[in-house]
PDB file of C-alpha atoms in Angstrom:
ATOM      1  CA  MET R   1    -109.440-122.653 -19.891  1.00 79.00           C
ATOM      2  CA  ILE R   2    -109.812-123.275 -16.463  1.00 82.00           C
ATOM      3  CA  ARG R   3    -106.225-124.351 -15.752  1.00 89.00           C
ATOM      4  CA  ILE R   4    -104.556-122.041 -17.827  1.00 90.00           C
ATOM      5  CA  VAL R   5    -106.805-119.620 -15.818  1.00 90.00           C
ATOM      6  CA  GLN R   6    -105.125-122.255 -11.996  1.00 92.00           C
ATOM      7  CA  VAL R   7    -101.127-121.826 -13.548  1.00 91.00           C
ATOM      8  CA  LEU R   8    -101.894-118.155 -13.777  1.00 92.00           C
ATOM      9  CA  SER R   9    -102.400-117.925 -10.175  1.00 93.00           C
ATOM     10  CA  VAL R  10    -100.035-119.888  -9.359  1.00 93.00           C
ATOM     11  CA  ALA R  11     -97.573-118.231 -11.174  1.00 94.00           C
ATOM     12  CA  ALA R  12     -98.328-114.619  -9.623  1.00 94.00           C
ATOM     13  CA  ALA R  13     -99.213-115.635  -6.408  1.00 95.00           C
ATOM     14  CA  VAL R  14     -95.526-117.260  -6.333  1.00 95.00           C
ATOM     15  CA  SER R  15     -93.708-114.798  -8.069  1.00 95.00           C
ATOM     16  CA  ALA R  16     -96.053-111.913  -5.263  1.00 95.00           C
ATOM     17  CA  ALA R  17     -93.860-114.397  -2.364  1.00 95.00           C
ATOM     18  CA  VAL R  18     -90.828-113.967  -4.144  1.00 95.00           C
ATOM     19  CA  PHE R  19     -91.631-110.292  -4.229  1.00 95.00           C
ATOM     20  CA  VAL R  20     -92.999-109.691  -0.052  1.00 95.00           C
ATOM     21  CA  PHE R  21     -89.472-112.057   0.637  1.00 95.00           C
ATOM     22  CA  GLN R  22     -87.278-109.759  -1.157  1.00 96.00           C
ATOM     23  CA  VAL R  23     -88.318-106.182   0.796  1.00 96.00           C
ATOM     24  CA  LYS R  24     -88.655-108.190   3.616  1.00 96.00           C
ATOM     25  CA  TYR R  25     -84.821-109.089   3.506  1.00 95.00           C
ATOM     26  CA  ARG R  26     -84.017-105.431   1.611  1.00 96.00           C
ATOM     27  CA  ALA R  27     -85.362-103.585   4.674  1.00 96.00           C
ATOM     28  CA  GLU R  28     -83.772-106.226   7.176  1.00 96.00           C
ATOM     29  CA  ALA R  29     -80.468-105.803   5.570  1.00 96.00           C
ATOM     30  CA  VAL R  30     -80.979-101.442   6.092  1.00 96.00           C
ATOM     31  CA  ALA R  31     -82.289-102.209   9.257  1.00 96.00           C
ATOM     32  CA  GLU R  32     -78.911-103.872  10.601  1.00 96.00           C
ATOM     33  CA  ARG R  33     -76.269-100.842   8.209  1.00 97.00           C
ATOM     34  CA  THR R  34     -78.635 -98.093  10.265  1.00 97.00           C
ATOM     35  CA  ALA R  35     -78.235-100.460  13.662  1.00 96.00           C
ATOM     36  CA  GLU R  36     -74.440-100.390  12.965  1.00 96.00           C
ATOM     37  CA  LEU R  37     -74.246 -96.743  12.162  1.00 96.00           C
ATOM     38  CA  GLU R  38     -76.367 -95.281  15.234  1.00 97.00           C
ATOM     39  CA  ARG R  39     -73.271 -97.811  17.018  1.00 97.00           C
ATOM     40  CA  GLN R  40     -70.759 -95.984  15.577  1.00 97.00           C
ATOM     41  CA  LEU R  41     -72.648 -93.199  15.899  1.00 97.00           C
ATOM     42  CA  ASP R  42     -72.606 -93.359  20.262  1.00 97.00           C
ATOM     43  CA  SER R  43     -68.909 -94.417  19.635  1.00 97.00           C
ATOM     44  CA  GLU R  44     -67.720 -91.629  17.857  1.00 97.00           C
ATOM     45  CA  ARG R  45     -70.052 -89.358  20.929  1.00 97.00           C
ATOM     46  CA  GLU R  46     -68.275 -91.262  23.306  1.00 97.00           C
ATOM     47  CA  THR R  47     -65.025 -90.615  21.930  1.00 97.00           C
ATOM     48  CA  LEU R  48     -65.344 -86.791  21.381  1.00 96.00           C
ATOM     49  CA  SER R  49     -66.843 -86.691  25.413  1.00 97.00           C
ATOM     50  CA  LEU R  50     -63.584 -87.939  26.356  1.00 97.00           C
ATOM     51  CA  LEU R  51     -61.240 -86.332  23.933  1.00 97.00           C
ATOM     52  CA  LYS R  52     -63.244 -82.916  25.256  1.00 96.00           C
ATOM     53  CA  ALA R  53     -62.844 -83.974  28.808  1.00 96.00           C
ATOM     54  CA  GLU R  54     -59.139 -84.859  28.218  1.00 96.00           C
ATOM     55  CA  TRP R  55     -58.765 -81.996  26.856  1.00 95.00           C
ATOM     56  CA  SER R  56     -60.083 -79.048  29.367  1.00 95.00           C
ATOM     57  CA  TYR R  57     -57.974 -81.321  31.533  1.00 95.00           C
ATOM     58  CA  LEU R  58     -54.847 -80.359  29.307  1.00 94.00           C
ATOM     59  CA  ILE R  59     -55.302 -76.513  29.384  1.00 94.00           C
ATOM     60  CA  GLN R  60     -55.770 -76.144  33.187  1.00 95.00           C
ATOM     61  CA  PRO R  61     -53.535 -72.498  34.012  1.00 93.00           C
ATOM     62  CA  ASN R  62     -52.207 -74.424  37.089  1.00 94.00           C
ATOM     63  CA  ARG R  63     -51.675 -77.416  35.558  1.00 93.00           C
ATOM     64  CA  ILE R  64     -49.597 -75.657  32.499  1.00 91.00           C
ATOM     65  CA  GLN R  65     -47.995 -73.050  35.446  1.00 90.00           C
ATOM     66  CA  GLU R  66     -46.980 -76.488  37.038  1.00 92.00           C
ATOM     67  CA  LEU R  67     -45.367 -77.850  33.223  1.00 90.00           C
ATOM     68  CA  VAL R  68     -43.898 -75.103  32.536  1.00 88.00           C
ATOM     69  CA  GLN R  69     -41.871 -74.085  36.428  1.00 88.00           C
ATOM     70  CA  ARG R  70     -39.958 -77.757  35.723  1.00 90.00           C
ATOM     71  CA  HIS R  71     -39.996 -77.105  32.100  1.00 89.00           C
ATOM     72  CA  GLY R  72     -38.786 -73.599  32.105  1.00 85.00           C
ATOM     73  CA  GLU R  73     -35.166 -74.230  32.311  1.00 86.00           C
ATOM     74  CA  GLN R  74     -34.763 -76.776  29.274  1.00 89.00           C
ATOM     75  CA  LEU R  75     -36.853 -75.265  27.238  1.00 86.00           C
ATOM     76  CA  GLY R  76     -35.539 -71.979  27.148  1.00 86.00           C
ATOM     77  CA  LEU R  77     -38.753 -69.527  28.798  1.00 82.00           C
ATOM     78  CA  LYS R  78     -39.252 -66.268  29.475  1.00 81.00           C
ATOM     79  CA  PRO R  79     -41.822 -64.220  30.982  1.00 81.00           C
ATOM     80  CA  LEU R  80     -44.074 -62.266  27.944  1.00 81.00           C
ATOM     81  CA  ASP R  81     -42.652 -58.952  27.447  1.00 84.00           C
ATOM     82  CA  PRO R  82     -46.034 -55.877  27.314  1.00 84.00           C
ATOM     83  CA  LYS R  83     -43.920 -54.297  24.462  1.00 81.00           C
ATOM     84  CA  GLN R  84     -43.852 -57.703  22.615  1.00 82.00           C
ATOM     85  CA  LEU R  85     -47.807 -56.738  22.304  1.00 85.00           C
ATOM     86  CA  VAL R  86     -49.147 -54.710  19.622  1.00 85.00           C
ATOM     87  CA  ARG R  87     -52.325 -54.132  17.768  1.00 85.00           C
ATOM     88  CA  ILE R  88     -53.055 -54.014  14.195  1.00 85.00           C
ATOM     89  CA  ALA R  89     -52.981 -50.453  13.119  1.00 85.00           C
ATOM     90  CA  ASP R  90     -49.087 -50.764  14.676  1.00 82.00           C
ATOM     91  CA  LEU R  91     -48.247 -54.152  11.795  1.00 82.00           C
ATOM     92  CA  PRO R  92     -45.893 -52.178   9.170  1.00 83.00           C
ATOM     93  CA  PHE R  93     -47.874 -52.014   5.700  1.00 81.00           C
ATOM     94  CA  ARG R  94     -46.998 -54.903   3.344  1.00 76.00           C
ATOM     95  CA  PRO R  95     -44.117 -53.538   0.399  1.00 72.00           C
ATOM     96  CA  ALA R  96     -44.705 -53.135  -2.636  1.00 68.00           C
ATOM     97  CA  GLY R  97     -45.588 -55.561  -5.455  1.00 62.00           C
ATOM     98  CA  PRO R  98     -42.284 -55.622  -8.278  1.00 57.00           C
ATOM     99  CA  LYS R  99     -42.135 -52.582 -10.673  1.00 58.00           C
ATOM    100  CA  THR R 100     -43.558 -52.517 -13.402  1.00 57.00           C
ATOM    101  CA  GLU R 101     -40.398 -52.513 -15.679  1.00 58.00           C
ATOM    102  CA  ASP R 102     -40.461 -55.997 -14.267  1.00 61.00           C
ATOM    103  CA  LYS R 103     -43.829 -56.965 -14.834  1.00 61.00           C
ATOM    104  CA  ASP R 104     -43.678 -56.545 -18.251  1.00 65.00           C
ATOM    105  CA  ALA R 105     -40.031 -58.528 -18.572  1.00 65.00           C
ATOM    106  CA  LEU R 106     -41.828 -61.537 -16.115  1.00 63.00           C
ATOM    107  CA  ALA R 107     -45.045 -61.474 -18.439  1.00 64.00           C
ATOM    108  CA  SER R 108     -42.940 -61.100 -21.983  1.00 66.00           C
ATOM    109  CA  LEU R 109     -41.194 -64.447 -20.390  1.00 59.00           C
ATOM    110  CA  LEU R 110     -44.214 -65.827 -19.678  1.00 60.00           C
ATOM    111  CA  GLU R 111     -45.218 -65.064 -23.838  1.00 61.00           C
ATOM    112  CA  GLY R 112     -41.800 -66.302 -25.197  1.00 55.00           C
ATOM    113  CA  ALA R 113     -41.331 -69.559 -23.468  1.00 52.00           C
ATOM    114  CA  THR R 114     -38.602 -69.975 -26.648  1.00 55.00           C
ATOM    115  CA  MET R 115     -35.978 -68.209 -24.620  1.00 53.00           C
ATOM    116  CA  THR R 116     -32.828 -68.957 -24.319  1.00 60.00           C
ATOM    117  CA  ASP R 117     -31.865 -68.400 -20.678  1.00 57.00           C
ATOM    118  CA  LYS R 118     -29.584 -65.551 -21.128  1.00 57.00           C
ATOM    119  CA  GLU R 119     -31.897 -63.878 -22.888  1.00 64.00           C
ATOM    120  CA  ALA R 120     -34.481 -64.310 -19.830  1.00 60.00           C
ATOM    121  CA  LEU R 121     -32.034 -63.107 -17.488  1.00 57.00           C
ATOM    122  CA  SER R 122     -31.526 -60.535 -19.693  1.00 62.00           C
ATOM    123  CA  ALA R 123     -34.480 -59.649 -20.312  1.00 62.00           C
ATOM    124  CA  LEU R 124     -35.345 -59.804 -16.939  1.00 60.00           C
ATOM    125  CA  PHE R 125     -33.110 -57.736 -15.449  1.00 60.00           C
ATOM    126  CA  ASP R 126     -32.066 -55.029 -18.164  1.00 58.00           C
ATOM    127  CA  LYS R 127     -28.820 -56.338 -18.566  1.00 50.00           C
ATOM    128  CA  PRO R 128     -27.267 -57.060 -22.532  1.00 49.00           C
ATOM    129  CA  LYS R 129     -26.480 -60.432 -22.668  1.00 47.00           C
ATOM    130  CA  ASP R 130     -23.483 -60.722 -23.440  1.00 48.00           C
ATOM    131  CA  SER R 131     -22.581 -59.943 -19.620  1.00 47.00           C
ATOM    132  CA  LEU R 132     -24.193 -62.918 -17.621  1.00 44.00           C
ATOM    133  CA  GLN R 133     -22.042 -65.489 -18.521  1.00 45.00           C
TER     134      GLN R 133
END
């Protein structure tokens, strides 16, 4: 009876040790992955910082003015005319959509997918089939 308890105790101790080692290695793997992600994040932040600095250099008005003066003739650039600027209220309204008859014809075309091309065109444009040849 004592031998069974000793064997069970040894088996429990071995299984507990194996479990602890597995947990330890998993924790180390998670820590390594976290460190790798932090390194990538630092790299991305550094790249973003460099790109922001480069962008602020590229959009400096003095630099842009110099480029316009140097390449304006090749690109055909002209000064902006104040008449080109308008308010949103001054823009014309969007044109009206198709007439209701056209909508009905289109709806019937979609419903009747078995129509021939001539029938579809005649239904759309209200022309007889024979005149569409």
